[in-house]
CSV table of C-alpha atoms in Angstrom, one decimal:
chain,number,residue,atom,x,y,z
H,282,MET,CA,-0.4,0.2,0.0
H,283,ALA,CA,2.5,2.2,1.0
H,284,GLU,CA,4.5,1.8,-2.5
H,285,ILE,CA,1.1,2.8,-4.4
H,286,GLU,CA,1.0,5.9,-2.3
H,287,GLN,CA,4.6,6.7,-3.0
H,288,ARG,CA,4.0,6.1,-7.0
H,289,ILE,CA,0.7,8.2,-7.1
H,290,GLU,CA,2.6,10.8,-5.0
H,291,ALA,CA,5.1,11.1,-7.6
H,292,ARG,CA,3.0,10.9,-10.4
H,293,LEU,CA,0.8,14.0,-8.9
H,294,THR,CA,3.9,15.6,-8.1
H,295,GLU,CA,5.5,15.3,-11.5
H,296,ARG,CA,2.3,16.6,-13.2
H,297,PHE,CA,1.7,19.8,-11.1
H,298,THR,CA,5.3,20.4,-11.7
H,299,THR,CA,4.7,20.0,-15.5
H,300,GLN,CA,1.8,22.2,-15.1
H,301,PHE,CA,3.2,25.0,-12.8
H,302,GLU,CA,6.2,24.9,-15.4
H,303,GLN,CA,3.8,25.5,-18.5
H,304,LEU,CA,1.7,28.2,-16.5
H,305,GLN,CA,5.0,30.0,-15.8
H,306,SER,CA,6.3,29.8,-19.4
H,307,GLN,CA,2.7,31.4,-20.6
H,308,MET,CA,3.0,34.1,-18.1
H,309,PHE,CA,6.6,35.0,-19.1
H,310,GLY,CA,5.7,35.2,-22.7
H,311,TYR,CA,2.7,37.2,-21.8
H,312,MET,CA,4.9,39.4,-20.1
H,313,GLU,CA,7.1,39.7,-22.8
H,314,SER,CA,4.7,40.6,-25.2
H,315,SER,CA,2.9,42.8,-23.1
H,316,GLY,CA,5.5,45.3,-21.7
H,317,SER,CA,6.5,46.8,-18.4
H,318,GLU,CA,2.9,47.5,-17.1
H,319,ALA,CA,2.6,43.4,-17.4
H,320,ARG,CA,6.2,42.7,-15.2
H,321,GLN,CA,4.6,42.5,-11.9
H,322,TYR,CA,2.4,39.8,-12.8
H,323,GLY,CA,3.7,36.6,-12.7
H,324,ARG,CA,6.7,37.4,-10.9
H,325,GLU,CA,8.1,34.5,-9.0
H,326,LEU,CA,7.6,34.3,-5.1
H,327,TYR,CA,8.8,32.4,-2.1
H,328,LEU,CA,5.9,31.9,0.4
H,329,GLN,CA,6.5,32.3,4.0
H,330,THR,CA,4.9,31.8,7.4
H,331,SER,CA,3.1,34.6,9.3
H,332,ARG,CA,5.1,33.5,12.4
H,333,ILE,CA,8.5,34.4,13.6
H,334,PRO,CA,11.0,33.2,12.8
H,335,LYS,CA,9.4,32.9,9.1
H,336,CYS,CA,10.4,30.0,6.9
H,337,ASP,CA,9.8,29.3,3.4
H,338,VAL,CA,6.6,27.0,3.1
H,339,GLY,CA,6.0,27.1,-0.8
H,340,GLU,CA,6.6,28.9,-4.1
H,341,GLY,CA,4.4,30.8,-6.6
H,342,LEU,CA,3.6,33.3,-8.8
H,343,PHE,CA,2.0,36.7,-8.0
H,344,ILE,CA,-1.5,37.4,-9.6
H,345,THR,CA,-2.4,40.9,-8.5
H,346,SER,CA,-2.5,42.7,-5.0
H,347,ASP,CA,-6.0,44.6,-6.3
H,348,PRO,CA,-8.3,44.6,-3.2
H,349,ASP,CA,-11.2,44.2,-5.1
H,350,ILE,CA,-10.5,41.1,-6.9
H,351,GLN,CA,-12.8,37.8,-5.3
H,352,ILE,CA,-11.3,34.3,-4.8
H,353,ASP,CA,-14.2,32.3,-4.2
H,354,GLY,CA,-16.6,35.0,-3.9
H,355,GLU,CA,-14.3,36.7,-1.3
H,356,ARG,CA,-13.0,39.9,-1.6
H,357,LEU,CA,-9.3,40.0,-1.4
H,358,GLY,CA,-9.2,43.1,0.8
H,359,GLU,CA,-6.0,45.1,1.7
H,360,GLY,CA,-2.7,43.8,2.4
H,361,TYR,CA,-3.4,40.4,0.6
H,362,CYS,CA,-1.9,39.3,-2.7
H,363,LYS,CA,-4.0,37.1,-4.8
H,364,LEU,CA,-1.4,34.0,-6.2
H,365,TYR,CA,-1.0,31.0,-7.4
H,366,VAL,CA,0.7,28.1,-5.6
H,367,GLY,CA,3.4,26.2,-7.7
H,368,LYS,CA,5.2,24.3,-4.8
H,369,ALA,CA,4.7,23.0,-1.6
H,370,ILE,CA,7.7,23.1,0.7
H,371,MET,CA,5.8,22.4,3.9
H,372,PRO,CA,2.7,21.0,2.7
H,373,HIS,CA,1.3,20.3,6.2
H,374,VAL,CA,1.2,24.4,7.3
H,375,LEU,CA,-2.0,25.8,7.6
H,376,LEU,CA,-2.9,28.7,5.2
H,377,GLY,CA,-3.6,32.4,7.0
H,378,ARG,CA,-6.8,32.5,5.1
H,379,PRO,CA,-7.9,29.0,4.6
H,380,ARG,CA,-11.2,28.0,2.6
H,381,PRO,CA,-13.5,24.7,2.5
H,382,GLY,CA,-11.1,22.4,1.0
H,383,VAL,CA,-7.8,24.4,1.1
H,384,GLU,CA,-7.0,24.6,4.5
H,385,THR,CA,-3.0,24.0,4.2
H,386,VAL,CA,-0.3,24.6,1.8
H,387,GLY,CA,-0.4,21.2,0.2
H,388,ASP,CA,-4.1,21.8,-0.4
H,389,ALA,CA,-3.4,25.1,-2.0
H,390,LEU,CA,-0.7,23.4,-4.6
H,391,GLY,CA,-1.8,24.2,-8.3
H,392,ARG,CA,-4.7,26.5,-7.0
H,393,TYR,CA,-5.2,30.6,-6.4
H,394,VAL,CA,-5.4,31.5,-3.0
H,395,ALA,CA,-5.0,34.9,-0.7
H,396,TRP,CA,-1.7,35.4,0.8
H,397,ASN,CA,-0.7,38.1,3.3
H,398,LEU,CA,1.9,40.7,1.3
H,399,CYS,CA,4.1,40.8,4.2
H,400,ASP,CA,4.6,36.9,3.9
H,401,VAL,CA,5.7,36.9,0.3
H,402,ILE,CA,9.5,37.5,-0.9
H,403,ASP,CA,10.1,38.2,-4.6
H,404,LYS,CA,12.8,35.7,-5.7
H,405,GLU,CA,14.9,38.2,-7.9
H,406,MET,CA,15.1,40.6,-4.8
H,407,ASP,CA,16.2,37.4,-2.4
H,408,ASP,CA,19.3,36.8,-4.6
H,409,TYR,CA,21.1,40.3,-3.7
C-alpha cells in the first residue's frame, strides 16, 4: 500500500510540476509581449509563514494585489495578494486564510489563494 501511495504521490508531483512550468512559461511569454505594465504579474515568489521566525513554506506566482479581486466569492482585501501556488515546500502548514477544501499549503498546490503581502518574498530581490 505504501508503495502505491508513493507512486501516486510521485505522479501527482510530476504532473503539477509540469503544469506549473507550462503556466510559468505562458506567463513569461505574456509579460514579454505586453511590456512593462505586466512585469509585476507572474513574478516568482517565496511563500512564508506569518509566524516568527518566518520560513519558506512554498513557492508561487504573483497575480494581483487589487483588493477588490475576489477568490471564491470573497474579496481579497487590503494587505493581501492573489497568487498561484506552484510548489509546496511544507505542505502541512495551515494557510492564513483557509477556505473549504483548501486549508494547508499542500491543499493550495495548483490553486489560486489569498496570501498576506508581508509573507511573500520576491525571488529576484532575494538573490541580492
